């Protein structure tokens, strides 16, 4: 029979943060040093649940505030003026507290045949924060009176713990204290390391050309999502881009953007378990043009045109088939 559903949930959390940063220049500004730090603390008030007509899986829950966080960054750069070379390095860590939605969210389902309503929780009040450690170092080389910049960077990111939304079977209703079969959970950590090569050139006053290539080797610590599979999902090992921007006079400019993504994997549930599905590499090109109709000190009007996927290629993004060639045109006014 029909059931009446009344739901009222209130969540309040106070957060406090203190931030400091110090920058220092030495050796006639050739050596640049920067250090920063952030302290964060959270206070979660006891959530108030009023659910009538459905079972409340969070009833009687003893809530715990997210732990305090102390994060910092240190970076340095040294410029060799005689050769136009910049050496740089960075070291830091980061932290993200779980949101209230990730801890207490849920959805409601009404059976069309019986009219009965049920509450399906997605959140997990026990969630910990996201935590990362990272470092990178590289070199920038300026040529032809700084009209060309060549860059090379090596990076390393250690994911200590990460919140994910899982529907692959990692969460089981029989063992989950809230009876969930999908929802937010602590996912496996992992390591992302790789290198990037980049170039930026200004062959003329009205032309900018840039390009980059990135190699990423990303793996997870555990095969908790897909048995026997440790490669990070939705992270291609090889990506490259090439962008040209040309300005014609004070009013018209056009940009051509070419992007290449390597093969990558996406998680799908098939048969009785989650499996890794391979998606092919693709090349995508976009074209954007803009013309300023009139310009003033504080107001500008322009018409623009964008053609997406001008090569009319078939490609997938996040496991979803994207459209082939499409275009959009419009007018924008800023004031």
XYZ file of C-alpha atoms in Angstrom:
335
model
C 0.000 0.000 0.000
C 0.919 3.650 -0.147
C 3.290 4.994 2.511
C 3.886 8.542 3.587
C 7.492 9.700 3.552
C 8.777 12.608 5.662
C 12.507 13.367 5.578
C 14.419 16.194 7.242
C 18.207 16.014 7.614
C 20.499 18.725 8.934
C 24.301 18.689 8.890
C 26.591 21.399 10.233
C 30.369 21.452 10.227
C 32.687 24.287 11.204
C 36.100 24.541 9.617
C 39.001 26.805 10.561
C 42.237 27.387 8.691
C 45.432 29.378 9.116
C 47.765 30.013 6.181
C 51.271 31.436 5.898
C 53.591 32.068 2.963
C 57.085 33.483 2.687
C 58.976 34.375 -0.490
C 62.660 35.215 -0.632
C 64.927 36.478 -3.432
C 68.695 36.047 -3.248
C 71.770 36.433 -5.443
C 70.476 39.484 -7.301
C 67.069 37.821 -7.834
C 68.580 34.789 -9.553
C 67.515 32.487 -6.705
C 63.823 32.464 -5.757
C 62.627 30.590 -2.659
C 59.031 30.113 -1.539
C 57.565 28.276 1.444
C 53.929 28.011 2.523
C 51.909 26.108 5.090
C 48.266 25.605 5.996
C 46.643 24.364 9.211
C 43.039 23.125 9.102
C 40.681 21.895 11.819
C 37.087 20.687 11.602
C 34.237 20.376 14.055
C 31.228 18.300 12.986
C 28.044 18.877 14.942
C 25.790 15.920 15.652
C 23.631 15.424 12.531
C 19.855 15.619 12.968
C 17.833 12.979 11.107
C 14.060 12.943 10.916
C 12.931 10.066 8.724
C 9.382 8.797 8.923
C 8.194 6.138 6.517
C 11.654 4.668 5.851
C 14.425 3.016 7.821
C 17.201 5.366 8.913
C 20.576 3.588 8.480
C 22.423 6.407 10.298
C 20.270 6.252 13.438
C 22.324 6.300 16.640
C 25.512 6.991 14.742
C 28.486 8.303 16.732
C 29.952 10.916 14.410
C 33.623 11.837 14.333
C 35.071 15.088 12.969
C 37.680 14.851 10.192
C 41.241 14.877 11.539
C 43.276 18.065 11.631
C 45.563 18.702 8.716
C 48.929 20.361 8.299
C 50.097 20.804 4.710
C 53.007 22.644 3.200
C 54.873 23.462 -0.008
C 58.476 24.395 -0.672
C 59.743 25.508 -4.071
C 62.909 27.028 -5.455
C 64.117 28.308 -8.812
C 67.552 29.397 -9.963
C 68.060 31.393 -13.147
C 71.339 31.342 -15.082
C 71.248 34.606 -17.004
C 74.258 33.906 -19.228
C 72.598 30.853 -20.791
C 68.902 31.695 -20.259
C 68.377 28.586 -18.152
C 66.015 28.170 -15.203
C 66.342 25.245 -12.787
C 63.305 24.590 -10.572
C 62.039 22.122 -7.970
C 58.972 21.709 -5.766
C 57.999 19.520 -2.795
C 54.667 19.448 -0.995
C 51.680 17.579 0.343
C 47.920 18.119 0.139
C 44.772 17.176 2.019
C 41.036 17.189 1.297
C 38.505 16.527 4.040
C 35.499 14.367 3.117
C 32.455 16.457 2.257
C 29.183 16.137 4.143
C 27.608 14.718 0.987
C 30.234 11.983 0.800
C 29.592 11.108 4.462
C 25.785 11.279 4.715
C 24.227 11.365 1.232
C 21.531 9.049 -0.028
C 18.670 8.678 -2.455
C 15.008 7.739 -2.283
C 13.187 5.172 -4.371
C 9.441 4.770 -4.759
C 8.118 1.425 -5.973
C 5.631 2.292 -8.766
C 3.644 -0.895 -8.162
C 3.202 -0.650 -4.391
C 3.914 3.032 -3.753
C 6.293 2.097 -0.943
C 9.345 4.329 -0.462
C 12.831 3.334 0.600
C 16.033 5.208 1.443
C 19.314 4.108 -0.145
C 22.422 5.515 1.582
C 25.494 6.436 -0.467
C 27.609 8.122 2.176
C 29.925 6.634 4.767
C 30.379 8.712 7.957
C 33.639 6.856 8.662
C 35.433 8.241 5.610
C 38.915 9.645 6.025
C 40.456 12.490 3.978
C 42.269 12.440 0.659
C 46.033 12.696 1.181
C 48.809 13.266 -1.374
C 52.573 13.764 -1.345
C 54.331 15.088 -4.436
C 57.537 16.474 -5.843
C 58.715 17.663 -9.231
C 61.829 19.170 -10.745
C 62.744 20.430 -14.168
C 64.499 22.910 -16.391
C 63.344 25.757 -18.671
C 65.580 26.920 -21.497
C 64.928 30.304 -23.154
C 66.183 30.911 -26.696
C 66.139 33.676 -29.291
C 65.691 36.519 -26.806
C 63.066 34.549 -24.873
C 60.834 34.067 -27.923
C 61.181 30.283 -27.485
C 60.947 28.344 -24.233
C 61.810 24.644 -23.961
C 60.799 22.797 -20.786
C 61.391 19.376 -19.306
C 59.808 18.196 -16.025
C 59.854 15.011 -13.989
C 57.017 14.553 -11.474
C 56.041 12.085 -8.770
C 52.707 11.984 -6.910
C 52.051 9.544 -4.074
C 48.352 9.078 -3.265
C 48.223 7.825 0.308
C 44.432 7.489 0.442
C 41.559 8.588 -1.770
C 37.752 8.750 -1.602
C 35.985 7.041 -4.511
C 32.389 6.287 -5.507
C 32.204 2.535 -6.017
C 29.563 0.380 -7.667
C 31.848 -2.474 -8.740
C 31.178 -4.814 -5.815
C 33.798 -3.457 -3.435
C 30.930 -2.490 -1.089
C 28.741 -5.459 -0.114
C 25.358 -5.073 1.536
C 25.947 -8.157 3.694
C 29.019 -6.669 5.378
C 28.456 -2.907 5.078
C 27.112 -1.450 8.355
C 24.668 0.735 6.411
C 23.461 -1.999 4.039
C 24.977 -0.365 0.965
C 25.881 -2.089 -2.288
C 27.345 1.103 -3.802
C 28.463 4.479 -2.537
C 31.469 6.398 -1.269
C 34.395 4.445 0.154
C 38.127 4.713 0.745
C 39.848 3.595 -2.430
C 43.369 2.301 -2.884
C 46.334 4.615 -2.919
C 48.816 4.663 -5.719
C 51.742 6.298 -7.467
C 51.743 8.591 -10.502
C 55.125 9.360 -11.966
C 56.270 10.518 -15.341
C 57.728 13.303 -17.421
C 56.574 16.198 -19.562
C 58.286 17.931 -22.478
C 56.925 21.284 -23.654
C 57.676 24.101 -26.063
C 56.252 27.600 -26.384
C 57.236 29.910 -29.215
C 56.286 33.387 -30.389
C 57.536 33.568 -33.974
C 55.750 36.903 -34.391
C 53.970 39.496 -32.299
C 50.581 38.059 -33.220
C 51.370 34.326 -33.221
C 51.751 31.925 -30.291
C 52.629 28.247 -30.790
C 52.788 25.696 -27.975
C 53.077 21.954 -27.723
C 53.612 19.294 -25.082
C 54.045 15.565 -24.590
C 53.375 13.790 -21.283
C 54.181 10.255 -20.185
C 52.440 8.973 -17.039
C 52.965 5.639 -15.319
C 50.108 5.362 -12.797
C 49.442 2.319 -10.638
C 47.331 1.514 -7.574
C 48.541 -0.202 -4.407
C 45.738 -2.775 -4.344
C 43.560 -4.530 -6.901
C 40.439 -3.884 -4.832
C 38.365 -2.620 -7.780
C 39.387 -5.129 -10.485
C 41.014 -8.387 -9.425
C 44.559 -8.657 -10.706
C 44.501 -5.153 -12.267
C 46.793 -2.491 -10.776
C 46.952 0.111 -13.555
C 45.141 3.384 -12.803
C 41.831 3.700 -14.613
C 41.102 6.478 -17.106
C 44.753 7.593 -17.170
C 46.419 7.248 -20.596
C 50.155 6.760 -20.503
C 50.754 9.021 -23.494
C 49.152 12.399 -24.257
C 50.244 15.200 -26.559
C 48.887 18.593 -27.579
C 49.631 21.281 -30.154
C 48.022 24.741 -30.052
C 48.374 27.666 -32.455
C 46.817 31.073 -31.769
C 46.861 33.742 -34.473
C 45.704 37.310 -33.936
C 44.714 39.286 -37.044
C 44.551 42.956 -36.198
C 43.119 44.227 -32.916
C 39.739 42.507 -33.312
C 40.067 39.017 -34.809
C 41.821 35.941 -33.434
C 41.667 32.241 -34.232
C 42.963 29.196 -32.291
C 43.623 25.664 -33.530
C 43.927 22.976 -30.831
C 45.119 19.448 -31.645
C 45.057 16.812 -28.880
C 46.226 13.207 -28.862
C 45.264 10.752 -26.105
C 46.714 7.289 -25.758
C 44.870 4.092 -24.991
C 43.320 3.863 -21.525
C 41.123 1.600 -19.384
C 37.683 2.092 -17.836
C 35.985 -0.017 -15.167
C 32.672 -1.721 -16.065
C 30.702 -4.435 -14.309
C 30.179 -7.388 -16.654
C 29.060 -10.918 -15.850
C 29.738 -11.456 -12.183
C 32.515 -8.944 -11.500
C 34.175 -5.683 -12.499
C 36.413 -5.810 -15.532
C 38.849 -3.443 -17.254
C 37.659 -2.359 -20.693
C 40.255 -0.984 -23.092
C 39.418 2.188 -25.028
C 41.507 3.097 -28.085
C 43.720 6.111 -28.565
C 42.245 9.064 -30.409
C 43.138 12.376 -31.997
C 40.846 15.374 -31.577
C 41.064 18.838 -33.150
C 39.115 22.010 -32.308
C 38.899 25.378 -34.029
C 37.844 28.603 -32.277
C 37.453 32.041 -33.868
C 36.467 35.327 -32.239
C 35.779 38.825 -33.562
C 35.289 41.901 -31.362
C 32.377 43.968 -32.580
C 33.191 46.942 -30.387
C 35.544 47.715 -27.536
C 35.365 50.214 -24.696
C 37.203 50.726 -21.433
C 34.915 48.420 -19.494
C 32.623 46.870 -22.104
C 33.356 44.510 -24.954
C 31.071 42.688 -27.376
C 32.252 39.899 -29.604
C 30.945 37.135 -31.830
C 32.545 33.719 -31.615
C 32.510 30.409 -33.447
C 33.745 27.024 -32.246
C 33.996 23.797 -34.230
C 34.622 20.765 -32.017
C 36.180 17.565 -33.365
C 36.788 19.083 -36.811
C 38.461 15.854 -37.971
C 35.099 14.106 -37.428
C 36.714 11.267 -35.453
C 35.015 8.673 -33.264
C 36.367 8.845 -29.720
C 35.432 7.969 -26.147
C 35.933 10.081 -23.051
C 35.468 8.570 -19.568
C 33.988 5.535 -21.322
C 31.302 7.601 -23.073
C 30.953 7.970 -26.834
C 31.326 11.635 -27.764
C 29.709 13.320 -30.781
C 31.515 13.710 -34.058
C 31.891 17.135 -35.672
C 29.680 19.775 -34.094
C 29.772 23.566 -33.924
C 28.431 26.464 -31.919
C 28.243 30.207 -32.565
C 27.144 33.086 -30.377
C 27.571 36.598 -29.086
C 29.063 37.571 -25.720
C 29.073 40.916 -23.931
C 31.357 41.711 -20.992
C 30.888 44.747 -18.767
